[in-house]
PDB file of C-alpha atoms (C1' of nucleotides) in Angstrom:
ATOM      1  CA  UNK A 283     -70.903 -21.249  -2.864  1.00  0.00           C
ATOM      2  CA  UNK A 284     -71.136 -22.834  -6.213  1.00  0.00           C
ATOM      3  CA  UNK A 285     -73.506 -25.451  -7.484  1.00  0.00           C
ATOM      4  CA  UNK A 286     -72.029 -28.925  -7.502  1.00  0.00           C
ATOM      5  CA  UNK A 287     -73.033 -29.795 -11.029  1.00  0.00           C
ATOM      6  CA  UNK A 288     -71.442 -26.761 -12.639  1.00  0.00           C
ATOM      7  CA  UNK A 289     -68.351 -26.458 -10.502  1.00  0.00           C
ATOM      8  CA  UNK A 290     -66.088 -28.485 -12.795  1.00  0.00           C
ATOM      9  CA  UNK A 291     -66.777 -27.126 -16.213  1.00  0.00           C
ATOM     10  CA  UNK A 292     -63.422 -25.414 -16.222  1.00  0.00           C
ATOM     11  CA  UNK A 293     -61.761 -28.644 -15.227  1.00  0.00           C
ATOM     12  CA  UNK A 294     -63.128 -30.343 -18.302  1.00  0.00           C
ATOM     13  CA  UNK A 295     -61.771 -27.493 -20.355  1.00  0.00           C
ATOM     14  CA  UNK A 296     -58.192 -27.741 -19.087  1.00  0.00           C
ATOM     15  CA  UNK A 297     -57.831 -31.473 -18.496  1.00  0.00           C
ATOM     16  CA  UNK A 298     -57.270 -32.422 -22.114  1.00  0.00           C
ATOM     17  CA  UNK A 299     -56.133 -36.047 -22.474  1.00  0.00           C
ATOM     18  CA  UNK A 300     -54.308 -35.364 -25.726  1.00  0.00           C
ATOM     19  CA  UNK A 301     -52.031 -32.808 -24.111  1.00  0.00           C
ATOM     20  CA  UNK A 302     -51.227 -34.994 -21.140  1.00  0.00           C
ATOM     21  CA  UNK A 303     -50.683 -38.034 -23.304  1.00  0.00           C
ATOM     22  CA  UNK A 304     -48.199 -36.003 -25.312  1.00  0.00           C
ATOM     23  CA  UNK A 305     -46.360 -35.021 -22.128  1.00  0.00           C
ATOM     24  CA  UNK A 306     -46.532 -38.549 -20.744  1.00  0.00           C
ATOM     25  CA  UNK A 307     -44.207 -40.140 -23.274  1.00  0.00           C
ATOM     26  CA  UNK A 308     -40.627 -40.337 -21.910  1.00  0.00           C
ATOM     27  CA  UNK A 309     -38.943 -39.365 -25.187  1.00  0.00           C
ATOM     28  CA  UNK A 310     -41.242 -36.373 -25.582  1.00  0.00           C
ATOM     29  CA  UNK A 311     -40.687 -35.346 -21.968  1.00  0.00           C
ATOM     30  CA  UNK A 312     -36.951 -35.483 -22.658  1.00  0.00           C
ATOM     31  CA  UNK A 313     -37.475 -33.260 -25.673  1.00  0.00           C
ATOM     32  CA  UNK A 314     -39.326 -30.756 -23.534  1.00  0.00           C
ATOM     33  CA  UNK A 315     -36.481 -30.761 -21.041  1.00  0.00           C
ATOM     34  CA  UNK A 316     -33.986 -30.083 -23.793  1.00  0.00           C
ATOM     35  CA  UNK A 317     -36.090 -27.257 -25.180  1.00  0.00           C
ATOM     36  CA  UNK A 318     -36.565 -25.762 -21.743  1.00  0.00           C
ATOM     37  CA  UNK A 319     -32.908 -26.183 -20.813  1.00  0.00           C
ATOM     38  CA  UNK A 320     -31.564 -23.728 -23.352  1.00  0.00           C
ATOM     39  CA  UNK A 321     -32.880 -20.347 -24.355  1.00  0.00           C
ATOM     40  CA  UNK A 322     -33.967 -19.967 -27.945  1.00  0.00           C
ATOM     41  CA  UNK A 323     -35.074 -22.525 -30.487  1.00  0.00           C
ATOM     42  CA  UNK A 324     -33.374 -25.761 -31.438  1.00  0.00           C
ATOM     43  CA  UNK A 325     -33.375 -27.754 -34.652  1.00  0.00           C
ATOM     44  CA  UNK A 326     -34.497 -31.343 -35.095  1.00  0.00           C
ATOM     45  CA  UNK A 327     -30.937 -32.473 -35.660  1.00  0.00           C
ATOM     46  CA  UNK A 328     -29.656 -30.786 -32.521  1.00  0.00           C
ATOM     47  CA  UNK A 329     -32.357 -32.404 -30.439  1.00  0.00           C
ATOM     48  CA  UNK A 330     -31.889 -35.823 -32.040  1.00  0.00           C
ATOM     49  CA  UNK A 331     -28.156 -35.668 -31.333  1.00  0.00           C
ATOM     50  CA  UNK A 332     -28.884 -35.715 -27.611  1.00  0.00           C
ATOM     51  CA  UNK A 333     -31.381 -38.538 -27.587  1.00  0.00           C
ATOM     52  CA  UNK A 334     -30.887 -42.264 -28.213  1.00  0.00           C
ATOM     53  CA  UNK A 335     -33.627 -42.384 -30.816  1.00  0.00           C
ATOM     54  CA  UNK A 336     -33.646 -41.896 -34.549  1.00  0.00           C
ATOM     55  CA  UNK A 337     -33.983 -38.417 -36.003  1.00  0.00           C
ATOM     56  CA  UNK A 338     -37.168 -39.374 -37.794  1.00  0.00           C
ATOM     57  CA  UNK A 339     -38.699 -40.415 -34.500  1.00  0.00           C
ATOM     58  CA  UNK A 340     -37.708 -37.096 -32.961  1.00  0.00           C
ATOM     59  CA  UNK A 341     -39.393 -35.336 -35.856  1.00  0.00           C
ATOM     60  CA  UNK A 342     -42.590 -37.263 -35.231  1.00  0.00           C
ATOM     61  CA  UNK A 343     -42.496 -36.554 -31.496  1.00  0.00           C
ATOM     62  CA  UNK A 344     -42.057 -32.862 -32.197  1.00  0.00           C
ATOM     63  CA  UNK A 345     -45.094 -32.968 -34.457  1.00  0.00           C
ATOM     64  CA  UNK A 346     -47.137 -34.493 -31.649  1.00  0.00           C
ATOM     65  CA  UNK A 347     -45.983 -31.790 -29.255  1.00  0.00           C
ATOM     66  CA  UNK A 348     -46.721 -29.115 -31.813  1.00  0.00           C
ATOM     67  CA  UNK A 349     -50.223 -30.474 -32.492  1.00  0.00           C
ATOM     68  CA  UNK A 350     -51.163 -30.035 -28.840  1.00  0.00           C
ATOM     69  CA  UNK A 351     -49.606 -26.571 -28.693  1.00  0.00           C
ATOM     70  CA  UNK A 352     -46.736 -27.385 -26.378  1.00  0.00           C
ATOM     71  CA  UNK A 353     -44.067 -26.351 -28.874  1.00  0.00           C
ATOM     72  CA  UNK A 354     -43.990 -24.124 -31.936  1.00  0.00           C
ATOM     73  CA  UNK A 355     -42.125 -24.671 -35.191  1.00  0.00           C
ATOM     74  CA  UNK A 356     -40.576 -22.101 -37.493  1.00  0.00           C
ATOM     75  CA  UNK A 357     -38.900 -22.907 -40.777  1.00  0.00           C
ATOM     76  CA  UNK A 358     -35.536 -21.136 -41.173  1.00  0.00           C
ATOM     77  CA  UNK A 359     -33.953 -22.103 -44.436  1.00  0.00           C
ATOM     78  CA  UNK A 360     -33.268 -25.800 -44.475  1.00  0.00           C
ATOM     79  CA  UNK A 361     -33.794 -26.087 -40.771  1.00  0.00           C
ATOM     80  CA  UNK A 362     -36.917 -26.096 -38.634  1.00  0.00           C
ATOM     81  CA  UNK A 363     -36.504 -24.442 -35.295  1.00  0.00           C
ATOM     82  CA  UNK A 364     -38.645 -25.733 -32.485  1.00  0.00           C
ATOM     83  CA  UNK A 365     -39.207 -23.776 -29.349  1.00  0.00           C
ATOM     84  CA  UNK A 366     -41.158 -24.387 -26.178  1.00  0.00           C
ATOM     85  CA  UNK A 367     -44.544 -22.638 -26.002  1.00  0.00           C
ATOM     86  CA  UNK A 368     -43.666 -21.852 -22.437  1.00  0.00           C
ATOM     87  CA  UNK A 369     -46.264 -19.193 -21.797  1.00  0.00           C
ATOM     88  CA  UNK A 370     -49.153 -21.266 -23.069  1.00  0.00           C
ATOM     89  CA  UNK A 371     -48.011 -24.309 -21.144  1.00  0.00           C
ATOM     90  CA  UNK A 372     -47.632 -22.397 -17.898  1.00  0.00           C
ATOM     91  CA  UNK A 373     -50.993 -20.770 -18.489  1.00  0.00           C
ATOM     92  CA  UNK A 374     -52.651 -24.138 -18.986  1.00  0.00           C
ATOM     93  CA  UNK A 375     -51.073 -25.678 -15.909  1.00  0.00           C
ATOM     94  CA  UNK A 376     -52.065 -22.776 -13.688  1.00  0.00           C
ATOM     95  CA  UNK A 377     -55.628 -22.747 -15.001  1.00  0.00           C
ATOM     96  CA  UNK A 378     -55.911 -26.476 -14.427  1.00  0.00           C
ATOM     97  CA  UNK A 379     -54.601 -26.058 -10.901  1.00  0.00           C
ATOM     98  CA  UNK A 380     -57.132 -23.297 -10.258  1.00  0.00           C
ATOM     99  CA  UNK A 381     -59.977 -25.382 -11.673  1.00  0.00           C
ATOM    100  CA  UNK A 382     -59.009 -28.348  -9.541  1.00  0.00           C
ATOM    101  CA  UNK A 383     -58.725 -26.223  -6.469  1.00  0.00           C
ATOM    102  CA  UNK A 384     -62.164 -24.725  -7.024  1.00  0.00           C
ATOM    103  CA  UNK A 385     -63.605 -28.211  -7.411  1.00  0.00           C
ATOM    104  CA  UNK A 386     -61.954 -29.611  -4.332  1.00  0.00           C
ATOM    105  CA  UNK A 387     -62.666 -27.689  -1.172  1.00  0.00           C
ATOM    106  CA  UNK A 388     -60.037 -29.612   0.709  1.00  0.00           C
ATOM    107  CA  UNK A 389     -61.128 -28.196   4.032  1.00  0.00           C
ATOM    108  CA  UNK A 390     -64.665 -29.482   3.590  1.00  0.00           C
ATOM    109  CA  UNK A 391     -63.386 -32.877   2.501  1.00  0.00           C
ATOM    110  CA  UNK A 392     -61.134 -33.141   5.510  1.00  0.00           C
ATOM    111  CA  UNK A 393     -64.140 -32.370   7.686  1.00  0.00           C
ATOM    112  CA  UNK A 394     -66.265 -35.028   6.036  1.00  0.00           C
ATOM    113  CA  UNK A 395     -63.680 -37.760   6.231  1.00  0.00           C
ATOM    114  CA  UNK A 396     -63.507 -37.466   9.973  1.00  0.00           C
ATOM    115  CA  UNK A 397     -63.457 -41.032  11.191  1.00  0.00           C
TER     116      UNK A 397
ATOM    117  CA  UNK B  31     -20.972 -27.711 -22.153  1.00  0.00           C
ATOM    118  CA  UNK B  32     -23.993 -28.853 -20.276  1.00  0.00           C
ATOM    119  CA  UNK B  33     -24.822 -25.834 -18.197  1.00  0.00           C
ATOM    120  CA  UNK B  34     -28.438 -26.148 -19.213  1.00  0.00           C
ATOM    121  CA  UNK B  35     -28.932 -29.061 -16.866  1.00  0.00           C
ATOM    122  CA  UNK B  36     -28.494 -26.762 -13.915  1.00  0.00           C
ATOM    123  CA  UNK B  37     -31.302 -24.344 -14.673  1.00  0.00           C
ATOM    124  CA  UNK B  38     -34.058 -26.947 -15.028  1.00  0.00           C
ATOM    125  CA  UNK B  39     -33.431 -29.377 -12.254  1.00  0.00           C
ATOM    126  CA  UNK B  40     -36.826 -28.621 -10.808  1.00  0.00           C
ATOM    127  CA  UNK B  41     -38.440 -29.223 -14.161  1.00  0.00           C
ATOM    128  CA  UNK B  42     -37.046 -32.721 -14.283  1.00  0.00           C
ATOM    129  CA  UNK B  43     -38.424 -33.275 -10.826  1.00  0.00           C
ATOM    130  CA  UNK B  44     -41.991 -32.280 -11.642  1.00  0.00           C
ATOM    131  CA  UNK B  45     -42.342 -33.433 -15.226  1.00  0.00           C
ATOM    132  CA  UNK B  46     -42.888 -37.093 -14.463  1.00  0.00           C
ATOM    133  CA  UNK B  47     -44.030 -39.049 -17.540  1.00  0.00           C
ATOM    134  CA  UNK B  48     -45.855 -41.653 -15.453  1.00  0.00           C
ATOM    135  CA  UNK B  49     -48.133 -39.058 -13.917  1.00  0.00           C
ATOM    136  CA  UNK B  50     -48.939 -37.405 -17.217  1.00  0.00           C
ATOM    137  CA  UNK B  51     -49.481 -40.710 -18.938  1.00  0.00           C
ATOM    138  CA  UNK B  52     -51.962 -41.577 -16.197  1.00  0.00           C
ATOM    139  CA  UNK B  53     -53.802 -38.301 -16.755  1.00  0.00           C
ATOM    140  CA  UNK B  54     -53.636 -38.638 -20.533  1.00  0.00           C
ATOM    141  CA  UNK B  55     -55.947 -41.627 -20.826  1.00  0.00           C
ATOM    142  CA  UNK B  56     -59.545 -40.547 -21.609  1.00  0.00           C
ATOM    143  CA  UNK B  57     -61.206 -43.015 -19.246  1.00  0.00           C
ATOM    144  CA  UNK B  58     -58.895 -42.031 -16.413  1.00  0.00           C
ATOM    145  CA  UNK B  59     -59.485 -38.356 -17.117  1.00  0.00           C
ATOM    146  CA  UNK B  60     -63.216 -39.045 -16.922  1.00  0.00           C
ATOM    147  CA  UNK B  61     -62.674 -40.732 -13.560  1.00  0.00           C
ATOM    148  CA  UNK B  62     -60.834 -37.675 -12.310  1.00  0.00           C
ATOM    149  CA  UNK B  63     -63.689 -35.467 -13.441  1.00  0.00           C
ATOM    150  CA  UNK B  64     -66.165 -37.637 -11.589  1.00  0.00           C
ATOM    151  CA  UNK B  65     -64.060 -37.580  -8.438  1.00  0.00           C
ATOM    152  CA  UNK B  66     -63.624 -33.832  -8.685  1.00  0.00           C
ATOM    153  CA  UNK B  67     -67.287 -33.217  -9.492  1.00  0.00           C
ATOM    154  CA  UNK B  68     -68.592 -34.359  -6.148  1.00  0.00           C
ATOM    155  CA  UNK B  69     -67.228 -33.736  -2.698  1.00  0.00           C
ATOM    156  CA  UNK B  70     -66.112 -36.758  -0.726  1.00  0.00           C
ATOM    157  CA  UNK B  71     -64.983 -40.200  -1.828  1.00  0.00           C
ATOM    158  CA  UNK B  72     -66.695 -42.541  -4.260  1.00  0.00           C
ATOM    159  CA  UNK B  73     -66.664 -46.290  -4.579  1.00  0.00           C
ATOM    160  CA  UNK B  74     -65.549 -48.299  -7.581  1.00  0.00           C
ATOM    161  CA  UNK B  75     -69.097 -49.353  -8.314  1.00  0.00           C
ATOM    162  CA  UNK B  76     -70.409 -45.801  -8.227  1.00  0.00           C
ATOM    163  CA  UNK B  77     -67.730 -44.657 -10.628  1.00  0.00           C
ATOM    164  CA  UNK B  78     -68.188 -47.643 -12.937  1.00  0.00           C
ATOM    165  CA  UNK B  79     -71.930 -46.954 -13.088  1.00  0.00           C
ATOM    166  CA  UNK B  80     -71.233 -43.642 -14.799  1.00  0.00           C
ATOM    167  CA  UNK B  81     -68.747 -44.903 -17.354  1.00  0.00           C
ATOM    168  CA  UNK B  82     -69.286 -47.144 -20.395  1.00  0.00           C
ATOM    169  CA  UNK B  83     -66.505 -49.506 -19.362  1.00  0.00           C
ATOM    170  CA  UNK B  84     -66.400 -52.616 -17.252  1.00  0.00           C
ATOM    171  CA  UNK B  85     -66.024 -52.336 -13.499  1.00  0.00           C
ATOM    172  CA  UNK B  86     -62.821 -54.329 -13.572  1.00  0.00           C
ATOM    173  CA  UNK B  87     -61.329 -51.830 -15.979  1.00  0.00           C
ATOM    174  CA  UNK B  88     -62.358 -48.998 -13.696  1.00  0.00           C
ATOM    175  CA  UNK B  89     -60.635 -50.776 -10.839  1.00  0.00           C
ATOM    176  CA  UNK B  90     -57.452 -51.034 -12.876  1.00  0.00           C
ATOM    177  CA  UNK B  91     -57.601 -47.377 -13.891  1.00  0.00           C
ATOM    178  CA  UNK B  92     -58.024 -46.345 -10.276  1.00  0.00           C
ATOM    179  CA  UNK B  93     -54.974 -48.387  -9.372  1.00  0.00           C
ATOM    180  CA  UNK B  94     -52.955 -46.547 -12.006  1.00  0.00           C
ATOM    181  CA  UNK B  95     -54.141 -43.206 -10.665  1.00  0.00           C
ATOM    182  CA  UNK B  96     -53.369 -44.294  -7.124  1.00  0.00           C
ATOM    183  CA  UNK B  97     -49.874 -45.464  -8.042  1.00  0.00           C
ATOM    184  CA  UNK B  98     -48.969 -42.001  -9.302  1.00  0.00           C
ATOM    185  CA  UNK B  99     -50.509 -40.328  -6.281  1.00  0.00           C
ATOM    186  CA  UNK B 100     -53.415 -38.660  -8.049  1.00  0.00           C
ATOM    187  CA  UNK B 101     -56.057 -40.444  -5.989  1.00  0.00           C
ATOM    188  CA  UNK B 102     -56.091 -42.176  -2.634  1.00  0.00           C
ATOM    189  CA  UNK B 103     -57.942 -45.326  -1.629  1.00  0.00           C
ATOM    190  CA  UNK B 104     -59.443 -46.227   1.694  1.00  0.00           C
ATOM    191  CA  UNK B 105     -61.157 -49.519   2.498  1.00  0.00           C
ATOM    192  CA  UNK B 106     -64.485 -49.108   4.213  1.00  0.00           C
ATOM    193  CA  UNK B 107     -66.029 -52.470   4.856  1.00  0.00           C
ATOM    194  CA  UNK B 108     -66.706 -54.185   1.569  1.00  0.00           C
ATOM    195  CA  UNK B 109     -66.210 -50.997  -0.346  1.00  0.00           C
ATOM    196  CA  UNK B 110     -63.113 -49.076  -1.314  1.00  0.00           C
ATOM    197  CA  UNK B 111     -63.552 -45.345  -1.341  1.00  0.00           C
ATOM    198  CA  UNK B 112     -61.433 -43.409  -3.778  1.00  0.00           C
ATOM    199  CA  UNK B 113     -60.942 -39.698  -3.545  1.00  0.00           C
ATOM    200  CA  UNK B 114     -58.953 -37.169  -5.470  1.00  0.00           C
ATOM    201  CA  UNK B 115     -55.596 -36.178  -3.980  1.00  0.00           C
ATOM    202  CA  UNK B 116     -56.474 -32.646  -4.897  1.00  0.00           C
ATOM    203  CA  UNK B 117     -53.892 -30.870  -2.807  1.00  0.00           C
ATOM    204  CA  UNK B 118     -50.995 -32.920  -4.091  1.00  0.00           C
ATOM    205  CA  UNK B 119     -52.156 -32.579  -7.678  1.00  0.00           C
ATOM    206  CA  UNK B 120     -52.549 -28.814  -7.426  1.00  0.00           C
ATOM    207  CA  UNK B 121     -49.187 -28.587  -5.730  1.00  0.00           C
ATOM    208  CA  UNK B 122     -47.518 -30.563  -8.487  1.00  0.00           C
ATOM    209  CA  UNK B 123     -49.116 -28.517 -11.260  1.00  0.00           C
ATOM    210  CA  UNK B 124     -48.115 -25.207  -9.673  1.00  0.00           C
ATOM    211  CA  UNK B 125     -44.564 -26.367  -9.056  1.00  0.00           C
ATOM    212  CA  UNK B 126     -44.276 -27.555 -12.635  1.00  0.00           C
ATOM    213  CA  UNK B 127     -45.592 -24.231 -13.869  1.00  0.00           C
ATOM    214  CA  UNK B 128     -43.054 -22.401 -11.704  1.00  0.00           C
ATOM    215  CA  UNK B 129     -40.211 -24.610 -12.922  1.00  0.00           C
ATOM    216  CA  UNK B 130     -41.185 -24.063 -16.534  1.00  0.00           C
ATOM    217  CA  UNK B 131     -41.473 -20.361 -16.028  1.00  0.00           C
ATOM    218  CA  UNK B 132     -38.018 -20.191 -14.496  1.00  0.00           C
ATOM    219  CA  UNK B 133     -36.676 -21.936 -17.583  1.00  0.00           C
ATOM    220  CA  UNK B 134     -38.399 -19.609 -20.023  1.00  0.00           C
ATOM    221  CA  UNK B 135     -36.198 -17.000 -21.675  1.00  0.00           C
ATOM    222  CA  UNK B 136     -38.772 -14.271 -21.126  1.00  0.00           C
ATOM    223  CA  UNK B 137     -39.124 -15.223 -17.504  1.00  0.00           C
ATOM    224  CA  UNK B 138     -35.374 -15.191 -17.094  1.00  0.00           C
ATOM    225  CA  UNK B 139     -35.236 -11.706 -18.546  1.00  0.00           C
ATOM    226  CA  UNK B 140     -37.991 -10.543 -16.239  1.00  0.00           C
ATOM    227  CA  UNK B 141     -36.194 -12.059 -13.304  1.00  0.00           C
ATOM    228  CA  UNK B 142     -33.061 -10.198 -14.200  1.00  0.00           C
ATOM    229  CA  UNK B 143     -34.851  -6.937 -14.724  1.00  0.00           C
ATOM    230  CA  UNK B 144     -36.462  -7.351 -11.355  1.00  0.00           C
ATOM    231  CA  UNK B 145     -33.095  -7.546  -9.621  1.00  0.00           C
TER     232      UNK B 145
ATOM    233  C1'  DC C 256     -30.234 -28.349 -63.156  1.00  0.00           C
ATOM    234  C1'  DC C 257     -27.693 -30.808 -59.905  1.00  0.00           C
ATOM    235  C1'  DT C 258     -25.982 -31.702 -55.419  1.00  0.00           C
ATOM    236  C1'  DA C 259     -25.843 -31.504 -50.446  1.00  0.00           C
ATOM    237  C1'  DT C 260     -28.140 -30.924 -46.158  1.00  0.00           C
ATOM    238  C1'  DA C 261     -32.307 -30.950 -43.158  1.00  0.00           C
ATOM    239  C1'  DT C 262     -36.653 -32.637 -42.277  1.00  0.00           C
ATOM    240  C1'  DT C 263     -40.740 -35.312 -43.118  1.00  0.00           C
ATOM    241  C1'  DT C 264     -43.247 -39.444 -44.404  1.00  0.00           C
ATOM    242  C1'  DG C 265     -44.326 -44.408 -45.908  1.00  0.00           C
ATOM    243  C1'  DC C 266     -43.751 -48.869 -44.332  1.00  0.00           C
ATOM    244  C1'  DA C 267     -43.201 -52.882 -41.438  1.00  0.00           C
ATOM    245  C1'  DC C 268     -42.195 -54.537 -36.933  1.00  0.00           C
ATOM    246  C1'  DT C 269     -42.967 -54.751 -32.178  1.00  0.00           C
ATOM    247  C1'  DA C 270     -44.262 -53.206 -27.501  1.00  0.00           C
ATOM    248  C1'  DT C 271     -47.512 -51.277 -24.791  1.00  0.00           C
ATOM    249  C1'  DG C 272     -51.842 -50.950 -22.925  1.00  0.00           C
ATOM    250  C1'  DG C 273     -57.010 -50.671 -22.767  1.00  0.00           C
ATOM    251  C1'  DC C 274     -60.727 -53.817 -22.808  1.00  0.00           C
ATOM    252  C1'  DG C 275     -64.122 -57.632 -21.377  1.00  0.00           C
ATOM    253  C1'  DC C 276     -64.761 -62.021 -19.469  1.00  0.00           C
ATOM    254  C1'  DA C 277     -64.173 -65.357 -15.963  1.00  0.00           C
ATOM    255  C1'  DC C 278     -62.426 -66.269 -11.698  1.00  0.00           C
ATOM    256  C1'  DA C 279     -60.184 -65.168  -7.270  1.00  0.00           C
ATOM    257  C1'  DT C 280     -60.086 -62.464  -3.079  1.00  0.00           C
ATOM    258  C1'  DA C 281     -62.044 -59.595   0.695  1.00  0.00           C
ATOM    259  C1'  DT C 282     -65.520 -58.245   3.787  1.00  0.00           C
ATOM    260  C1'  DG C 283     -70.036 -58.353   6.172  1.00  0.00           C
ATOM    261  C1'  DC C 284     -73.923 -60.792   7.764  1.00  0.00           C
ATOM    262  C1'  DA C 285     -77.193 -64.527   8.931  1.00  0.00           C
TER     263       DA C 285
ATOM    264  C1'  DT D 156     -69.910 -71.713   8.067  1.00  0.00           C
ATOM    265  C1'  DG D 157     -72.267 -70.431   4.044  1.00  0.00           C
ATOM    266  C1'  DC D 158     -73.795 -66.827   1.121  1.00  0.00           C
ATOM    267  C1'  DA D 159     -74.059 -62.219  -0.968  1.00  0.00           C
ATOM    268  C1'  DT D 160     -71.788 -58.023  -2.302  1.00  0.00           C
ATOM    269  C1'  DA D 161     -67.643 -55.359  -3.674  1.00  0.00           C
ATOM    270  C1'  DT D 162     -63.318 -55.223  -5.564  1.00  0.00           C
ATOM    271  C1'  DG D 163     -59.005 -57.057  -7.625  1.00  0.00           C
ATOM    272  C1'  DT D 164     -56.518 -60.251 -10.928  1.00  0.00           C
ATOM    273  C1'  DG D 165     -55.266 -63.592 -14.726  1.00  0.00           C
ATOM    274  C1'  DC D 166     -55.879 -64.201 -19.382  1.00  0.00           C
ATOM    275  C1'  DG D 167     -56.403 -63.364 -24.219  1.00  0.00           C
ATOM    276  C1'  DC D 168     -57.855 -60.135 -27.886  1.00  0.00           C
ATOM    277  C1'  DC D 169     -57.025 -56.204 -30.396  1.00  0.00           C
ATOM    278  C1'  DA D 170     -56.083 -51.178 -31.290  1.00  0.00           C
ATOM    279  C1'  DT D 171     -52.797 -47.812 -30.638  1.00  0.00           C
ATOM    280  C1'  DA D 172     -48.432 -46.007 -30.986  1.00  0.00           C
ATOM    281  C1'  DG D 173     -43.210 -45.909 -30.580  1.00  0.00           C
ATOM    282  C1'  DT D 174     -39.253 -47.267 -33.364  1.00  0.00           C
ATOM    283  C1'  DG D 175     -35.788 -47.747 -37.307  1.00  0.00           C
ATOM    284  C1'  DC D 176     -34.926 -47.871 -42.094  1.00  0.00           C
ATOM    285  C1'  DA D 177     -35.458 -46.132 -46.571  1.00  0.00           C
ATOM    286  C1'  DA D 178     -37.544 -43.042 -49.706  1.00  0.00           C
ATOM    287  C1'  DA D 179     -39.622 -38.561 -50.516  1.00  0.00           C
ATOM    288  C1'  DT D 180     -39.787 -33.595 -49.888  1.00  0.00           C
ATOM    289  C1'  DA D 181     -37.873 -28.879 -48.942  1.00  0.00           C
ATOM    290  C1'  DT D 182     -34.368 -25.558 -49.203  1.00  0.00           C
ATOM    291  C1'  DA D 183     -29.807 -23.396 -50.179  1.00  0.00           C
ATOM    292  C1'  DG D 184     -25.842 -23.031 -53.037  1.00  0.00           C
ATOM    293  C1'  DG D 185     -22.864 -23.938 -57.130  1.00  0.00           C
TER     294       DG D 185
END
DNA sequence: CCTATATTTGCACTATGGCGCACATATGCA
DNA sequence: TGCATATGTGCGCCATAGTGCAAATATAGG
């Protein structure tokens, strides 16, 4: 059994508002879907061609996603290839799920909420 | 050709911008931490007492979190007890991680090697 | 050096949303 | 009924941020 005051330190570590705010914007979520939908990297122009927003806006969204570590960018000549940081993202989500689970003994809560 | 839409259907299902936008607000993230830090439900007043924002704002934040299914509310006399929907949240995070992993090139390779 | 292509950035506009205050609503109790 | 406590809501203020356009930057090729 863990102490109540220290049980959620991991939660604080993985529940980063900046990351979730980045994922919470519809255009950026669409970008993630596009990046996840095809193997290999994609350029800004390719991504912008499939979204109803300006290319400059796509570029800015990709910067936001890159700043929180959700995507990575690699310059290749004139183009910049963005790819999903899939491993890191999956790692973060699983760690957050584990932290939440350790904080929330659902069985105990169910017992306490009896009537 | 849009074959990519077939491999990430689950991703689209679990990557809901509304949920992540709710989690991406610092005050709401703090509320989640408070709810996760102690077992059992907490009232609006209790939560507001630990945050530097007005109680009415806390009430609104809790409504946002409730609307996306991250917390649940139960009226108990004059009070309303909010508690973290921990199971659902963990379930969503794990499913999203699985969906992302299935979309990852490396994961796809591993899946094929495994067969 | 000049041009073409790809991406980023400056700028202004606008929409969204967090915030506090005042007030309304809900519930319990005398 | 009347009052006290707890929570939700209407309203306006203001900061943040998404958007498009145009200019600036980066890179490759002639």
